[in-house]
Coordinates of C-alpha atoms in Angstrom, one line a residue:
M9 CA -19.1 12.3 59.6
P10 CA -20.3 9.7 60.9
M11 CA -19.4 5.6 59.3
A12 CA -22.6 5.0 57.6
A13 CA -22.7 8.8 55.9
A14 CA -18.9 8.1 54.6
A15 CA -20.0 4.5 53.5
I16 CA -22.4 5.7 51.5
M17 CA -20.6 8.8 50.0
G18 CA -17.9 6.1 49.0
G19 CA -19.9 3.5 47.8
S20 CA -21.4 5.8 45.5
S21 CA -18.0 7.5 43.9
L22 CA -16.8 3.7 43.9
L23 CA -20.2 2.8 42.0
G24 CA -20.2 6.0 39.8
G25 CA -16.1 4.9 39.1
L26 CA -17.2 1.6 37.9
L27 CA -20.3 2.5 35.6
A28 CA -18.1 4.8 34.0
G29 CA -15.1 2.7 33.7
S30 CA -17.6 -0.1 31.7
S31 CA -19.1 2.6 29.7
A32 CA -15.8 3.7 28.8
K33 CA -14.8 0.6 27.6
K34 CA -17.7 -0.6 25.9
A35 CA -17.4 2.8 24.1
A36 CA -13.8 2.4 23.0
Q37 CA -14.6 -1.2 21.7
I38 CA -17.4 -0.4 19.9
Q39 CA -15.3 2.5 18.2
A40 CA -12.8 0.2 17.6
D41 CA -14.9 -2.4 15.5
A42 CA -16.5 0.7 13.8
Q43 CA -12.6 1.6 13.0
L44 CA -12.0 -2.0 11.9
K45 CA -15.2 -1.9 9.7
S46 CA -14.3 1.3 8.5
A47 CA -11.0 -0.2 7.1
Q48 CA -12.1 -3.5 5.6
L49 CA -14.9 -1.2 3.5
A50 CA -11.6 0.0 2.3
A51 CA -9.7 -2.6 1.6
E52 CA -13.3 -4.4 -0.6
E53 CA -13.5 -0.7 -2.0
A54 CA -9.2 -0.5 -3.2
R55 CA -9.6 -4.3 -4.5
F56 CA -8.3 -5.7 -7.6
R57 CA -11.1 -7.1 -9.6
P58 CA -10.4 -8.2 -12.8
V59 CA -12.7 -8.1 -16.1
G60 CA -13.0 -11.1 -18.2
V61 CA -12.3 -10.2 -22.0
T62 CA -12.8 -11.9 -25.4
T63 CA -11.1 -10.9 -28.0
R64 CA -11.1 -12.4 -31.8
F65 CA -7.7 -14.2 -30.9
G66 CA -8.2 -15.0 -27.4
Q67 CA -9.8 -15.0 -23.7
S68 CA -9.2 -14.7 -20.5
N69 CA -9.3 -16.3 -17.5
F70 CA -9.3 -15.3 -13.7
Q71 CA -9.7 -17.6 -10.9
T72 CA -11.0 -16.0 -7.4
G73 CA -10.6 -18.0 -3.7
P74 CA -13.1 -18.1 -1.1
D75 CA -12.1 -14.7 0.0
G76 CA -12.6 -13.3 -3.5
R77 CA -9.3 -12.9 -4.1
V78 CA -7.3 -13.5 -7.5
S79 CA -6.2 -16.6 -7.1
G80 CA -5.0 -17.3 -11.0
A81 CA -4.8 -16.4 -14.3
G82 CA -4.4 -17.2 -17.7
Y83 CA -6.1 -16.7 -21.3
T84 CA -7.4 -19.6 -23.8
L85 CA -5.8 -19.2 -27.4
D86 CA -8.4 -19.0 -30.2
P87 CA -8.0 -22.4 -31.6
A88 CA -7.4 -21.0 -35.3
L89 CA -4.2 -19.3 -34.0
R90 CA -3.4 -22.4 -32.2
A91 CA -3.1 -24.5 -35.5
Y92 CA -1.1 -22.0 -36.4
Q93 CA 1.4 -22.2 -33.9
D94 CA 1.4 -25.6 -34.3
R95 CA 2.3 -25.5 -38.0
F96 CA 5.3 -23.1 -37.0
M97 CA 6.4 -25.3 -34.7
G98 CA 6.9 -28.0 -37.2
L99 CA 8.9 -25.3 -39.5
A100 CA 11.0 -24.2 -36.4
G101 CA 11.7 -27.6 -36.0
G102 CA 13.4 -28.0 -39.4
G103 CA 15.1 -24.7 -39.2
L104 CA 16.7 -26.1 -36.2
S105 CA 18.0 -29.3 -37.5
Q106 CA 19.7 -27.1 -40.6
A107 CA 21.3 -24.9 -38.3
E108 CA 22.6 -27.9 -36.3
M109 CA 24.1 -29.2 -39.8
A110 CA 25.5 -25.2 -40.3
Q111 CA 28.8 -26.5 -38.3
Q112 CA 29.8 -29.3 -40.6
Q113 CA 28.7 -27.3 -44.2
F114 CA 31.0 -24.3 -43.3
A115 CA 34.0 -26.5 -42.0
P116 CA 35.8 -26.5 -45.4
L117 CA 35.8 -23.0 -44.9
Q118 CA 37.8 -23.0 -41.9
Q119 CA 40.1 -25.6 -43.4
G120 CA 41.1 -23.1 -46.1
A121 CA 41.6 -20.4 -43.7
Q122 CA 43.7 -22.3 -41.9
G123 CA 45.7 -23.3 -44.9
L124 CA 45.7 -19.4 -46.1
F125 CA 47.1 -18.7 -42.4
G126 CA 49.9 -21.2 -42.6
L127 CA 51.1 -20.0 -46.3
G128 CA 50.9 -16.8 -45.3
Q129 CA 53.3 -17.5 -42.4
Q130 CA 55.9 -18.8 -44.7
Y131 CA 55.9 -15.5 -46.8
L132 CA 55.9 -13.3 -43.7
A133 CA 58.7 -15.5 -42.3
Q134 CA 61.5 -14.1 -44.3
S135 CA 62.5 -10.6 -44.1
P136 CA 61.8 -8.0 -47.6
Q137 CA 66.2 -7.7 -47.6
Q138 CA 65.8 -11.8 -47.8
A139 CA 63.3 -12.0 -50.1
A140 CA 64.7 -9.6 -52.6
Q141 CA 68.3 -11.7 -52.1
Q142 CA 66.0 -14.8 -52.6
Y143 CA 65.0 -13.1 -55.8
I144 CA 67.9 -12.0 -57.3
A145 CA 69.1 -15.7 -57.2
G146 CA 66.3 -17.1 -58.7
Q147 CA 65.9 -14.8 -61.5
Q148 CA 69.8 -15.6 -61.9
E149 CA 69.5 -19.4 -62.4
L150 CA 66.2 -18.7 -64.3
L151 CA 68.8 -16.3 -66.8
A152 CA 72.3 -19.4 -66.7
P153 CA 71.3 -21.5 -69.5
S154 CA 70.3 -18.7 -72.4
R155 CA 73.7 -16.8 -70.4
E156 CA 75.5 -19.9 -71.2
R157 CA 74.0 -20.2 -74.3
E158 CA 74.5 -17.2 -75.7
M159 CA 78.7 -17.6 -74.2
A160 CA 79.1 -20.7 -76.3
Q161 CA 77.6 -19.0 -79.5
L162 CA 79.8 -16.4 -79.2
Q163 CA 82.7 -18.1 -78.7
N164 CA 81.8 -20.3 -81.7
R165 CA 81.2 -17.2 -84.1
L166 CA 85.2 -15.8 -82.7
F167 CA 86.7 -19.3 -83.2
N168 CA 84.9 -19.2 -86.7
T169 CA 86.3 -16.0 -87.9
G170 CA 89.6 -16.1 -86.5
R171 CA 89.5 -13.7 -83.4
G172 CA 89.2 -15.7 -80.6
G173 CA 92.4 -14.5 -78.8
L174 CA 91.5 -10.8 -79.6
S175 CA 91.2 -8.7 -76.0
V176 CA 90.6 -5.1 -76.1
G177 CA 88.7 -3.1 -73.5
A178 CA 89.7 -4.1 -70.0
T179 CA 88.8 -1.4 -67.5
S180 CA 90.1 -0.6 -63.8
A181 CA 88.8 -1.4 -60.7
R182 CA 85.1 -0.1 -60.2
P183 CA 84.8 2.5 -57.6
S184 CA 83.0 0.4 -55.0
G185 CA 86.3 -1.6 -55.1
A186 CA 85.6 -4.4 -57.2
A187 CA 87.5 -5.6 -60.1
G188 CA 86.2 -4.1 -63.0
L189 CA 86.0 -5.7 -66.5
G190 CA 88.7 -7.8 -67.9
A191 CA 89.8 -7.9 -71.5
A192 CA 88.1 -9.4 -74.1
S193 CA 86.3 -8.3 -77.5
P194 CA 83.9 -6.5 -78.7
E195 CA 81.4 -9.2 -78.7
L196 CA 82.4 -10.3 -75.6
E197 CA 82.0 -7.1 -73.9
A198 CA 78.8 -6.5 -75.3
Y199 CA 77.8 -9.8 -74.3
Y200 CA 79.2 -9.2 -70.5
N201 CA 77.5 -5.5 -70.2
A202 CA 74.0 -7.0 -71.3
I203 CA 74.2 -9.4 -68.3
A204 CA 75.8 -6.0 -66.3
Q205 CA 72.3 -4.3 -67.5
Q206 CA 70.3 -7.1 -66.6
D207 CA 72.0 -7.6 -63.1
A208 CA 71.3 -4.0 -61.8
Q209 CA 67.6 -4.6 -63.3
L210 CA 67.1 -7.5 -61.1
A211 CA 68.4 -5.8 -58.4
A212 CA 66.0 -2.6 -58.8
G213 CA 63.4 -4.9 -58.7
A214 CA 64.5 -7.1 -56.3
Q215 CA 63.6 -4.7 -53.0
Q216 CA 60.2 -4.2 -54.9
A217 CA 59.8 -7.9 -55.0
G218 CA 60.7 -8.2 -50.8
M219 CA 57.9 -6.1 -50.1
D220 CA 55.2 -7.8 -52.6
Q221 CA 56.0 -10.7 -51.0
A222 CA 55.6 -9.1 -47.3
R223 CA 52.1 -7.7 -48.7
F224 CA 51.1 -11.3 -50.3
G225 CA 51.8 -13.2 -46.7
A226 CA 49.6 -10.2 -45.3
G227 CA 47.1 -10.4 -47.9
L228 CA 47.0 -14.8 -47.2
L229 CA 46.2 -14.0 -43.7
S230 CA 43.6 -11.4 -43.7
T231 CA 42.0 -13.5 -47.2
G232 CA 42.2 -16.7 -44.1
G233 CA 40.3 -14.3 -42.3
N234 CA 37.3 -13.0 -44.3
L235 CA 37.0 -17.2 -44.9
L236 CA 36.7 -18.1 -41.5
D237 CA 34.4 -14.9 -40.8
Q238 CA 32.1 -16.2 -43.2
G239 CA 31.9 -19.6 -41.6
Y240 CA 31.2 -17.8 -38.6
R241 CA 28.3 -15.8 -39.9
G242 CA 27.1 -18.4 -42.2
Q243 CA 26.9 -20.2 -39.2
T244 CA 25.0 -17.6 -37.3
A245 CA 22.7 -16.9 -40.0
A246 CA 21.7 -20.6 -40.0
L247 CA 19.8 -20.0 -36.9
G248 CA 17.8 -17.3 -39.1
P249 CA 14.9 -19.7 -40.3
Y250 CA 14.4 -21.2 -36.8
E251 CA 14.5 -17.5 -34.9
A252 CA 11.7 -16.4 -38.0
Y253 CA 9.3 -18.9 -36.8
L254 CA 9.9 -18.8 -33.2
A255 CA 9.1 -15.0 -33.8
Q256 CA 5.9 -15.4 -35.8
M257 CA 5.2 -18.0 -32.6
K258 CA 6.0 -15.2 -30.2
Q259 CA 3.6 -12.9 -32.0
L260 CA 0.8 -15.3 -32.1
E261 CA 1.0 -15.7 -28.6
A262 CA 0.7 -11.6 -27.8
L263 CA -2.6 -11.7 -29.8
G264 CA -3.9 -14.7 -27.5
Q265 CA -2.9 -12.4 -24.5
Q266 CA -3.8 -9.4 -25.7
P267 CA -7.6 -10.4 -23.5
L268 CA -5.7 -10.7 -20.8
E269 CA -3.9 -7.6 -20.3
L270 CA -7.2 -5.6 -21.1
G271 CA -9.1 -7.9 -18.5
I272 CA -5.5 -6.7 -16.2
N273 CA -5.7 -2.9 -17.0
I274 CA -9.4 -2.6 -17.6
G275 CA -9.5 -4.0 -13.0
A276 CA -6.8 -2.1 -12.5
K277 CA -9.1 1.1 -14.0
G278 CA -11.5 0.1 -11.0
Q279 CA -9.8 0.2 -8.1
S280 CA -10.8 3.4 -6.4
T281 CA -8.4 4.7 -4.2
A282 CA -10.1 8.4 -3.8
G283 CA -13.3 6.0 -2.9
A284 CA -11.7 3.8 -0.2
N285 CA -9.7 6.6 1.4
A286 CA -13.2 8.6 1.9
L287 CA -14.3 5.6 3.2
F288 CA -11.6 5.0 5.6
Q289 CA -11.4 8.4 6.7
G290 CA -15.3 8.7 7.1
G291 CA -15.7 5.8 9.2
N292 CA -12.9 6.7 11.5
A293 CA -14.4 9.9 11.9
A294 CA -18.0 9.0 12.8
A295 CA -16.3 6.5 15.8
Q296 CA -15.0 9.3 16.7
T297 CA -17.9 11.2 16.8
M298 CA -19.9 8.7 18.9
G299 CA -17.3 7.9 20.9
A300 CA -18.3 10.3 23.5
A301 CA -21.4 9.5 23.5
N302 CA -21.1 6.2 24.0
A303 CA -18.7 6.8 27.1
Y304 CA -21.4 9.2 28.5
N305 CA -23.5 6.8 31.7
P306 CA -26.1 9.3 33.4
F307 CA -25.9 6.8 36.0
A308 CA -22.1 7.1 36.7
T309 CA -22.2 10.5 36.6
A310 CA -25.1 11.4 39.1
L311 CA -23.4 8.8 41.5
T312 CA -20.4 10.9 41.3
Q313 CA -21.2 13.9 41.4
A314 CA -23.4 13.5 44.1
S315 CA -20.7 11.6 46.7
Q316 CA -19.3 15.0 45.4
N317 CA -22.1 17.3 46.2
P318 CA -21.4 19.5 49.7
A319 CA -25.5 19.5 50.4
F320 CA -26.0 15.8 49.4
Q321 CA -22.6 15.3 52.0
Q322 CA -24.8 17.7 54.5
G323 CA -28.1 15.5 54.1
L324 CA -26.4 12.3 55.2
S325 CA -24.7 13.7 57.6
N326 CA -27.8 14.9 59.6
A327 CA -29.5 12.1 58.6
F328 CA -27.3 9.2 60.0
G329 CA -25.6 11.7 62.8
P330 CA -26.5 12.5 66.4
K331 CA -30.0 13.9 67.6
T332 CA -29.6 17.1 70.0
Y333 CA -33.0 17.7 71.9
T334 CA -34.2 21.1 72.9
N335 CA -36.5 21.4 76.7
P336 CA -39.2 23.3 75.3
F337 CA -39.9 24.3 78.9
A338 CA -36.3 25.5 79.5
Y339 CA -36.3 29.8 80.4
Q340 CA -33.9 32.0 78.6
A341 CA -32.9 35.0 80.3
P342 CA -33.4 38.3 78.5
S343 CA -30.4 39.2 76.3
F344 CA -30.0 42.6 78.1
F345 CA -28.3 41.3 81.3
N346 CA -25.1 42.5 80.4
G347 CA -24.8 41.2 77.1
A348 CA -24.5 37.6 78.6
Q349 CA -27.5 34.7 77.9
S350 CA -28.1 32.5 81.5
P351 CA -28.3 29.2 80.9
D352 CA -31.3 27.0 80.3
V353 CA -33.3 25.9 83.2
G354 CA -35.0 23.2 83.3
F355 CA -38.5 22.3 85.9

């Protein structure tokens, strides 16, 4: 094929490719812009848009920036509720001052508890056996003066009746090994028997007295603990008035917050996620549908197909190929001579 024809076909193919590439790039840009627009529309549809609400207790306040997005939120409490809050605030201050004095006010309970703790420990410092011995010794100390007085009176009677030297009723050693009763007059024997019975009764009550002392000491500790607990609970309860006033202020504040919460809830319900998805998907589908049409360039297709068409290539070859001239006066032999053709003969 001549160089001119080849150059024309190559140029046509190259030009067609350039036109096709340019159309494809432009179509891709158009599709990307359409998809971006779909995303923007979807985001706008799904954007949170709070609604201003006013109630008897307050009013919501929403601030938006230049881009339409919420940049701030708040609420305004009704003036009457605000006045109530101020009054409760004053009461709360007094309640807090009262709570600050509670420690000093309940200090006597703590001091009494410490005293009971010390006293209880003193009672519990002895074992029940030691307490029993101490009990017997104490009781005998109490009975000693009366016993001595009775002995003196008895001896005086015996002397006055002339029976001071009478001795009867001696006993042998006891089974425990202790000495038996010495010889005495009947009056002295009765006296010593009475003392022995008193000592036996004291011994029987001593064990109970030892256990009672241990229980008494434990009771003192328990009573001290109750006093200390009352002091702590009293200090805690002293915060009650302050906490009650503070709770009232919180309730009033919650009433004022209702418009803000209502505005947020209404705005949240207005967000359409389904609508945003529909806009996004529909925009993408439309962009994809138009993508092939936007990428089509009839001139590029015609040039590319022409450069590949054999007929077009033959036409270019004939147009720019070498010329062959035929002599109209040349003689051509008949074809019946041995099936061979004679060469052209010119004049």
